[in-house]
CSV table of C-alpha atoms and ligand atoms in Angstrom, one decimal:
chain,number,residue,atom,x,y,z
H,1,MET,CA,108.8,127.9,119.0
H,2,LEU,CA,111.5,127.6,116.4
H,3,SER,CA,110.7,128.5,112.9
H,4,LEU,CA,112.4,126.1,110.7
H,5,LYS,CA,113.2,127.3,107.3
H,6,ILE,CA,112.8,124.4,104.9
H,7,ASN,CA,115.1,124.2,101.9
H,8,GLN,CA,117.1,121.5,100.3
H,9,LYS,CA,120.2,122.4,102.1
H,10,ASN,CA,119.0,122.1,105.7
H,11,LEU,CA,116.8,119.1,105.3
H,12,PRO,CA,118.4,115.7,105.8
H,13,LYS,CA,119.3,114.4,102.3
H,14,LYS,CA,117.2,111.3,102.5
H,15,GLU,CA,114.0,113.2,103.0
H,16,TRP,CA,114.3,114.5,99.5
H,17,GLN,CA,114.8,111.2,97.9
H,18,PRO,CA,111.8,109.9,96.0
H,19,MET,CA,110.0,106.9,97.3
H,20,SER,CA,111.1,103.8,95.6
H,21,MET,CA,108.3,102.4,93.4
H,22,LEU,CA,109.7,98.9,93.7
H,23,LEU,CA,109.7,98.9,97.5
H,24,SER,CA,106.6,101.0,98.3
H,25,PRO,CA,103.3,99.5,99.2
H,26,THR,CA,100.8,99.6,96.3
H,27,VAL,CA,97.6,98.1,95.0
H,28,ILE,CA,97.9,96.0,91.9
H,29,ALA,CA,94.9,94.2,90.4
H,30,ASP,CA,92.9,94.7,93.7
H,31,LEU,CA,95.8,93.2,95.8
H,32,LYS,CA,97.3,95.3,98.5
H,33,LEU,CA,101.0,94.5,98.3
H,34,LYS,CA,103.8,95.7,100.5
H,35,ASN,CA,106.1,96.1,97.5
H,36,ARG,CA,106.1,95.5,93.7
H,37,ILE,CA,108.2,92.3,93.9
H,38,ALA,CA,106.5,89.0,93.3
H,39,LEU,CA,108.0,85.5,93.3
H,40,SER,CA,107.5,84.2,89.8
H,41,PRO,CA,106.0,80.7,89.5
H,42,MET,CA,108.7,78.1,89.4
H,43,ARG,CA,108.2,74.4,89.3
H,44,THR,CA,110.1,72.8,92.2
H,45,TYR,CA,109.6,69.1,91.1
H,46,ASN,CA,109.2,68.2,94.8
H,47,VAL,CA,106.2,65.9,94.7
H,48,GLN,CA,108.1,62.6,95.2
H,49,LYS,CA,104.9,60.6,95.9
H,50,HIS,CA,103.5,61.6,92.5
H,51,ASP,CA,100.1,62.4,94.1
H,52,GLY,CA,100.2,66.2,93.4
H,53,ILE,CA,100.1,67.0,97.1
H,54,LEU,CA,102.2,69.6,98.8
H,55,ASN,CA,104.8,68.2,101.3
H,56,PRO,CA,107.2,69.7,103.9
H,57,LEU,CA,109.7,70.5,101.1
H,58,HIS,CA,107.2,72.9,99.6
H,59,PHE,CA,106.4,74.5,103.0
H,60,ALA,CA,110.2,75.0,103.6
H,61,HIS,CA,110.7,76.4,100.0
H,62,TYR,CA,107.8,78.8,100.0
H,63,GLY,CA,108.2,79.7,103.6
H,64,ALA,CA,111.8,80.8,102.9
H,65,ARG,CA,110.6,82.9,99.9
H,66,ALA,CA,108.0,84.6,102.1
H,67,VAL,CA,110.6,85.5,104.7
H,68,GLU,CA,112.6,87.0,101.9
H,69,GLN,CA,109.8,89.7,101.9
H,70,VAL,CA,108.3,89.4,98.5
H,71,GLY,CA,105.0,91.3,98.3
H,72,LEU,CA,103.3,88.5,96.4
H,73,LEU,CA,104.3,84.8,96.2
H,74,ILE,CA,102.9,82.9,93.2
H,75,ILE,CA,102.9,79.2,93.8
H,76,GLU,CA,104.3,77.1,90.9
H,77,VAL,CA,102.1,75.9,88.1
H,78,THR,CA,99.6,73.5,89.7
H,79,ALA,CA,97.9,71.0,87.3
H,80,VAL,CA,94.1,70.9,87.0
H,81,THR,CA,94.1,67.2,86.0
H,82,PRO,CA,96.6,64.4,86.6
H,83,ASP,CA,97.5,64.3,82.9
H,84,GLY,CA,98.0,68.1,82.9
H,85,ARG,CA,101.3,67.9,84.8
H,86,THR,CA,104.6,68.4,83.0
H,87,THR,CA,106.0,65.5,85.1
H,88,ASP,CA,104.6,63.4,87.9
H,89,ASP,CA,106.6,65.6,90.3
H,90,ASP,CA,104.3,68.6,89.7
H,91,LEU,CA,101.7,69.8,92.1
H,92,GLY,CA,98.0,69.2,91.4
H,93,LEU,CA,94.6,70.6,92.5
H,94,TRP,CA,92.2,68.1,91.1
H,95,ASN,CA,91.1,66.7,94.4
H,96,ASP,CA,90.2,67.8,97.9
H,97,GLU,CA,93.2,66.2,99.6
H,98,GLN,CA,95.4,68.5,97.6
H,99,ALA,CA,93.2,71.5,98.4
H,100,LYS,CA,93.5,70.7,102.2
H,101,GLU,CA,97.3,70.9,102.1
H,102,LEU,CA,97.1,74.0,99.9
H,103,LYS,CA,95.0,75.7,102.6
H,104,LYS,CA,97.7,74.9,105.2
H,105,LEU,CA,100.4,76.4,103.0
H,106,VAL,CA,98.3,79.5,102.3
H,107,ASP,CA,97.6,80.1,106.0
H,108,PHE,CA,101.3,79.6,106.7
H,109,LEU,CA,102.4,82.1,104.1
H,110,HIS,CA,99.8,84.6,105.2
H,111,SER,CA,101.2,84.3,108.7
H,112,LEU,CA,104.6,85.3,107.3
H,113,GLY,CA,103.0,88.4,105.8
H,114,THR,CA,102.9,87.8,102.1
H,115,LYS,CA,100.0,87.7,99.7
H,116,VAL,CA,99.6,84.4,97.9
H,117,GLY,CA,98.7,83.6,94.3
H,118,ILE,CA,98.6,80.3,92.5
H,119,LEU,CA,99.3,79.5,88.8
H,120,LEU,CA,96.8,76.9,87.5
H,121,GLY,CA,97.6,75.1,84.3
H,122,HIS,CA,97.5,72.1,82.0
H,123,ALA,CA,100.6,71.1,80.2
H,124,GLY,CA,98.9,69.9,77.0
H,125,ARG,CA,101.4,68.3,74.7
H,126,LYS,CA,104.2,69.0,77.1
H,127,ALA,CA,102.8,66.6,79.7
H,128,LYS,CA,105.8,64.3,79.6
H,129,ASP,CA,104.6,61.6,82.1
H,130,ALA,CA,100.9,61.6,81.1
H,131,THR,CA,99.1,58.4,80.3
H,132,LYS,CA,97.1,60.2,77.7
H,133,VAL,CA,98.6,63.3,76.2
H,134,VAL,CA,96.1,65.8,74.7
H,135,ALA,CA,96.4,69.0,72.7
H,136,PRO,CA,94.3,71.1,70.3
H,137,SER,CA,95.8,69.1,67.4
H,138,ALA,CA,97.9,65.9,67.1
H,139,ILE,CA,101.2,67.6,66.8
H,140,SER,CA,104.0,66.7,69.2
H,141,TYR,CA,106.4,69.1,70.9
H,142,ASN,CA,109.5,67.3,69.7
H,143,ASP,CA,110.7,63.7,69.1
H,144,GLU,CA,111.1,63.1,72.8
H,145,TYR,CA,107.5,63.8,73.5
H,146,SER,CA,104.4,61.6,72.7
H,147,GLN,CA,102.1,62.6,69.9
H,148,PRO,CA,99.1,64.1,71.6
H,149,GLU,CA,95.5,63.2,70.8
H,150,SER,CA,93.4,66.0,69.4
H,151,LEU,CA,90.8,67.1,71.9
H,152,ASP,CA,87.2,66.4,71.0
H,153,HIS,CA,84.4,68.7,72.0
H,154,ALA,CA,83.4,66.7,75.1
H,155,LYS,CA,87.1,66.6,76.3
H,156,ILE,CA,87.4,70.3,75.8
H,157,LYS,CA,84.4,70.9,78.0
H,158,GLU,CA,85.8,68.5,80.6
H,159,LEU,CA,89.2,70.3,80.7
H,160,GLN,CA,87.5,73.7,81.0
H,161,ALA,CA,85.5,72.4,83.9
H,162,ALA,CA,88.7,71.1,85.5
H,163,PHE,CA,90.1,74.7,85.4
H,164,VAL,CA,87.0,76.0,87.0
H,165,ALA,CA,87.0,73.2,89.7
H,166,ALA,CA,90.7,73.9,90.5
H,167,THR,CA,89.9,77.6,90.8
H,168,LYS,CA,87.1,76.9,93.3
H,169,ARG,CA,89.5,74.7,95.4
H,170,ALA,CA,92.2,77.5,95.3
H,171,ILE,CA,89.7,80.1,96.4
H,172,ALA,CA,88.4,77.8,99.2
H,173,ALA,CA,92.1,77.4,100.3
H,174,GLY,CA,92.2,81.2,100.7
H,175,VAL,CA,94.5,82.3,97.9
H,176,ASP,CA,94.5,86.1,97.2
H,177,MET,CA,94.9,85.6,93.5
H,178,VAL,CA,94.4,83.0,90.8
H,179,GLU,CA,96.5,83.0,87.7
H,180,ILE,CA,95.7,81.0,84.6
H,181,GLN,CA,98.7,79.6,82.7
H,182,GLY,CA,98.1,80.9,79.1
H,183,GLY,CA,101.8,80.9,78.2
H,184,GLU,CA,104.9,78.8,78.3
H,185,GLY,CA,103.6,76.4,75.6
H,186,PHE,CA,101.0,74.9,77.9
H,187,LEU,CA,97.5,73.8,76.7
H,188,ILE,CA,95.9,77.3,76.5
H,189,ASP,CA,99.0,78.6,74.7
H,190,GLU,CA,98.7,75.7,72.2
H,191,PHE,CA,95.2,76.8,71.5
H,192,PHE,CA,96.4,80.4,70.8
H,193,SER,CA,99.0,79.2,68.3
H,194,PRO,CA,98.3,79.4,64.5
H,195,VAL,CA,100.7,76.5,63.9
H,196,VAL,CA,100.1,74.1,66.8
H,197,ASN,CA,96.4,74.5,66.6
H,198,THR,CA,95.2,73.4,63.2
H,199,ARG,CA,91.6,72.8,64.3
H,200,GLU,CA,88.7,73.5,61.9
H,201,ASP,CA,86.0,73.9,64.5
H,202,GLU,CA,85.1,76.9,66.6
H,203,TYR,CA,88.3,76.5,68.7
H,204,GLY,CA,90.7,76.9,65.7
H,205,GLY,CA,91.2,79.2,62.7
H,206,SER,CA,90.6,82.9,63.5
H,207,LEU,CA,92.3,84.6,66.5
H,208,ALA,CA,88.9,84.8,68.2
H,209,ASN,CA,88.4,81.1,67.8
H,210,ARG,CA,91.8,80.3,69.2
H,211,TYR,CA,91.1,82.6,72.2
H,212,ARG,CA,87.7,80.8,72.8
H,213,PHE,CA,89.1,78.0,75.0
H,214,LEU,CA,90.5,80.5,77.5
H,215,GLN,CA,87.6,82.9,77.1
H,216,GLU,CA,85.0,80.3,78.2
H,217,ILE,CA,87.2,79.4,81.2
H,218,ILE,CA,87.4,83.0,82.3
H,219,THR,CA,83.7,83.6,81.8
H,220,ALA,CA,82.9,80.6,83.9
H,221,ILE,CA,85.3,81.7,86.7
H,222,ARG,CA,84.0,85.2,86.7
H,223,SER,CA,80.4,83.9,87.3
H,224,PHE,CA,81.5,83.1,90.9
H,225,TYR,CA,84.8,84.8,91.6
H,226,GLN,CA,85.3,88.5,91.7
H,227,ASN,CA,88.8,88.8,93.2
H,228,SER,CA,92.1,89.0,91.5
H,229,LEU,CA,92.3,87.0,88.3
H,230,TRP,CA,95.5,87.0,86.2
H,231,VAL,CA,96.6,85.4,83.0
H,232,ARG,CA,100.2,84.5,82.0
H,233,LEU,CA,101.0,84.9,78.3
H,234,SER,CA,104.2,84.2,76.2
H,235,LEU,CA,104.5,86.9,73.6
H,236,ASP,CA,107.4,85.6,71.4
H,237,GLU,CA,108.3,82.0,70.4
H,238,TYR,CA,111.6,82.9,68.7
H,239,VAL,CA,110.4,81.4,65.4
H,240,LYS,CA,109.6,82.9,62.0
H,241,ALA,CA,106.9,85.7,62.1
H,242,GLU,CA,104.4,83.6,60.1
H,243,GLU,CA,104.7,80.7,62.7
H,244,GLN,CA,103.4,82.8,65.6
H,245,ASN,CA,101.0,85.5,66.7
H,246,LYS,CA,102.1,89.0,66.0
H,247,ILE,CA,102.5,91.5,68.9
H,248,SER,CA,99.4,93.3,67.6
H,249,GLU,CA,97.5,90.0,68.0
H,250,TRP,CA,98.7,89.5,71.6
H,251,GLN,CA,97.6,93.1,72.2
H,252,THR,CA,94.1,92.2,70.9
H,253,ILE,CA,94.1,89.2,73.2
H,254,GLY,CA,95.1,91.4,76.0
H,255,ASN,CA,92.2,93.7,75.3
H,256,TRP,CA,89.8,90.7,75.2
H,257,LEU,CA,91.2,89.6,78.5
H,258,LYS,CA,90.4,93.0,80.0
H,259,ARG,CA,86.9,92.9,78.4
H,260,ASP,CA,86.3,89.5,79.9
H,261,GLY,CA,87.3,90.5,83.4
H,262,VAL,CA,91.0,89.6,83.9
H,263,ASP,CA,92.8,91.9,86.3
H,264,CYS,CA,96.5,91.5,85.3
H,265,ILE,CA,98.6,90.0,82.6
H,266,SER,CA,101.9,88.4,83.4
H,267,VAL,CA,104.2,88.7,80.4
H,268,THR,CA,106.8,86.1,79.5
H,269,THR,CA,108.2,84.5,76.2
H,270,GLY,CA,108.9,81.1,74.8
H,271,GLY,CA,107.8,77.6,75.7
H,272,LEU,CA,105.7,76.6,72.7
H,273,PHE,CA,108.6,75.2,70.7
H,274,ASP,CA,111.9,73.8,71.5
H,275,LYS,CA,113.5,77.3,70.8
H,276,GLY,CA,114.5,80.3,72.7
H,277,PRO,CA,116.2,83.6,72.2
H,278,ASP,CA,119.8,83.6,70.8
H,279,TYR,CA,120.9,85.3,74.0
H,280,LYS,CA,119.3,86.7,77.1
H,281,TYR,CA,120.2,89.9,78.8
H,282,GLU,CA,118.9,91.7,81.9
H,283,GLY,CA,115.3,92.7,81.3
H,284,TRP,CA,115.1,91.1,77.9
H,285,GLN,CA,111.3,90.5,78.2
H,286,VAL,CA,110.6,94.1,79.3
H,287,PRO,CA,109.9,95.4,75.7
H,288,TYR,CA,107.1,92.8,75.4
H,289,ALA,CA,105.6,94.0,78.7
H,290,ALA,CA,105.9,97.6,77.5
H,291,ALA,CA,104.1,96.7,74.2
H,292,MET,CA,101.3,95.2,76.2
H,293,LYS,CA,101.1,98.2,78.5
H,294,GLU,CA,100.9,100.5,75.5
H,295,ALA,CA,97.8,98.8,74.2
H,296,VAL,CA,96.0,97.3,77.2
H,297,GLU,CA,94.8,99.2,80.2
H,298,LEU,CA,95.7,96.5,82.7
H,299,PRO,CA,98.5,96.1,85.2
H,300,ILE,CA,101.4,94.2,83.6
H,301,ALA,CA,103.9,91.9,85.4
H,302,VAL,CA,107.2,91.0,83.9
H,303,ALA,CA,110.0,88.5,84.6
H,304,GLY,CA,113.4,87.9,83.1
H,305,MET,CA,116.8,88.4,84.7
H,306,LEU,CA,115.7,91.5,86.7
H,307,PHE,CA,118.5,91.3,89.2
H,308,ASP,CA,119.4,95.0,89.3
H,309,SER,CA,117.0,96.8,91.5
H,310,LYS,CA,117.9,100.2,89.9
H,311,LEU,CA,116.9,98.7,86.5
H,312,CYS,CA,113.6,97.4,88.1
H,313,GLU,CA,113.0,100.9,89.5
H,314,TYR,CA,113.6,102.4,86.0
H,315,ILE,CA,111.2,99.9,84.4
H,316,LEU,CA,108.4,100.9,86.9
H,317,GLU,CA,109.1,104.6,86.7
H,318,THR,CA,109.0,104.6,82.9
H,319,ASN,CA,105.7,102.7,83.0
H,320,GLN,CA,106.9,99.7,81.1
H,321,ALA,CA,105.5,97.3,83.7
H,322,ASP,CA,103.7,97.5,87.1
H,323,LEU,CA,105.1,94.5,88.9
H,324,ILE,CA,108.5,92.8,88.9
H,325,LEU,CA,108.6,89.0,88.9
H,326,GLU,CA,111.7,87.4,90.3
H,327,ALA,CA,112.4,83.7,89.9
H,328,HIS,CA,115.8,82.2,90.1
H,329,VAL,CA,117.5,85.2,91.9
H,330,PHE,CA,116.3,83.8,95.2
H,331,ASP,CA,118.0,80.5,94.6
H,332,THR,CA,121.3,82.2,95.0
H,333,ASN,CA,120.5,85.3,97.0
H,334,ALA,CA,118.0,85.1,99.8
H,335,ARG,CA,118.7,88.8,100.7
H,336,TRP,CA,117.8,90.2,97.3
H,337,VAL,CA,114.9,92.3,98.6
H,338,VAL,CA,116.9,93.6,101.6
H,339,GLU,CA,119.8,94.4,99.3
H,340,SER,CA,117.5,96.2,96.9
H,341,LYS,CA,116.4,98.3,99.9
H,342,GLU,CA,120.0,99.2,100.6
H,343,GLU,CA,120.7,99.8,97.0
H,344,LEU,CA,117.8,102.1,96.5
H,345,GLU,CA,118.5,103.8,99.8
H,346,VAL,CA,115.1,103.3,101.3
H,347,THR,CA,115.4,104.0,105.0
H,348,SER,CA,111.9,103.6,106.4
H,349,GLU,CA,110.9,100.1,107.6
H,350,GLU,CA,107.2,100.9,106.8
H,351,ARG,CA,108.0,101.0,103.2
H,352,LEU,CA,108.5,97.3,103.0
J,401,FMN,C1,113.3,76.0,87.4
J,401,FMN,C2,112.2,76.9,86.8
J,401,FMN,C3,110.9,76.5,86.8
J,401,FMN,C4,109.9,77.3,86.2
J,401,FMN,N1,108.6,76.9,86.3
J,401,FMN,C5,107.7,77.8,85.8
J,401,FMN,C6,106.3,77.4,85.8
J,401,FMN,O1,106.0,76.4,86.4
J,401,FMN,N2,105.4,78.2,85.2
J,401,FMN,C7,105.8,79.3,84.6
J,401,FMN,O2,104.9,80.0,84.1
J,401,FMN,N3,107.1,79.7,84.6
J,401,FMN,C8,108.0,79.0,85.1
J,401,FMN,N4,109.3,79.4,85.1
J,401,FMN,C9,109.7,80.7,84.5
J,401,FMN,C10,109.8,81.8,85.6
J,401,FMN,O3,108.6,82.0,86.3
J,401,FMN,C11,110.3,83.1,85.1
J,401,FMN,O4,109.4,83.6,84.2
J,401,FMN,C12,111.7,82.9,84.4
J,401,FMN,O5,112.5,82.1,85.1
J,401,FMN,C13,112.4,84.3,84.2
J,401,FMN,O6,112.6,84.9,85.4
J,401,FMN,P1,114.0,84.9,86.2
J,401,FMN,O7,115.0,85.4,85.2
J,401,FMN,O8,113.8,85.8,87.3
J,401,FMN,O9,114.4,83.5,86.6
J,401,FMN,C14,110.3,78.6,85.6
J,401,FMN,C15,111.7,79.0,85.7
J,401,FMN,C16,112.6,78.1,86.2
J,401,FMN,C17,114.1,78.6,86.2
């Protein structure tokens, strides 16, 4: 028997290379993933019949993304009521016919080897095509959008119930994860805002009151669903400090989400006003994710021009986020995951 002396010199170089965090299998928020890359939710505006139902275009779009080997695929924001869509071309999950097609899509994506999540939301005052636009207060998004009606108590309860009903349909359709849209200027984000929400009842005023609309939804969902539950938050609106929540307040909300049973926070920015950052650069939202990670003991997902796999690796290694969300990179480069593998010199197929 040969005695092999192991030292750095006589071992093949690749054996010494650290496993890529980006490309290695992992468990995040109770989900076993084959890598730390997720397809970020992106509206495809593909519902030509305006019935909120998935059609072959969605199957082709999401099937292609699954083949691209993302560990988790998050289906675009899917409205919990007809008037909760940003446009009539959005998906919906307020009836059983929509749920039936969702089950087919989830089964199909599972057969392609990816985990599947879905983002559930209500566009609030950003519901451009809605017959009745609603929001916490009667303040419109901009001149091109209708002035919303302020929600009364009964309507608040109705919309919370719609989130719960859509969650039940998503679970029945077999999704691995449900994400609630709490960012991007959608209804829940409007409740969070100290400017867009001017209510004087228990859903407005203090931060705890502005969190209550979402809190009651989460509590209701947690009474029947114990699997992966995520929330998306937008941590900067690019307006004056006094016109938005401070980072410390988002950290407080993050800790309340953990207390109330949420498993992961997906960090983004913007959407509440017609404003954005002066310029965007690769990883521009990572500092917000890192701020959340510093304060909240939950996995954090982050998006935002994360095209460079070495940068993604660095973000993970330095513990600034746990999951990398990719949106429009796949529109131009179907091979992004494979190229990342080459870039990070991962040789073993099992690692994907
Ligand atoms: C066309 C398009 C549609 C999007 N739709 C949604 C959406 O429905 N919900 C959401 O939370 N984010 C949405 N986003 C934001 C993305 O999920 C992502 O956070 C953002 O594009 C930054 O990631 P990227 O630089 O990898 O594209 C959308 C982005 C694009 C470009």
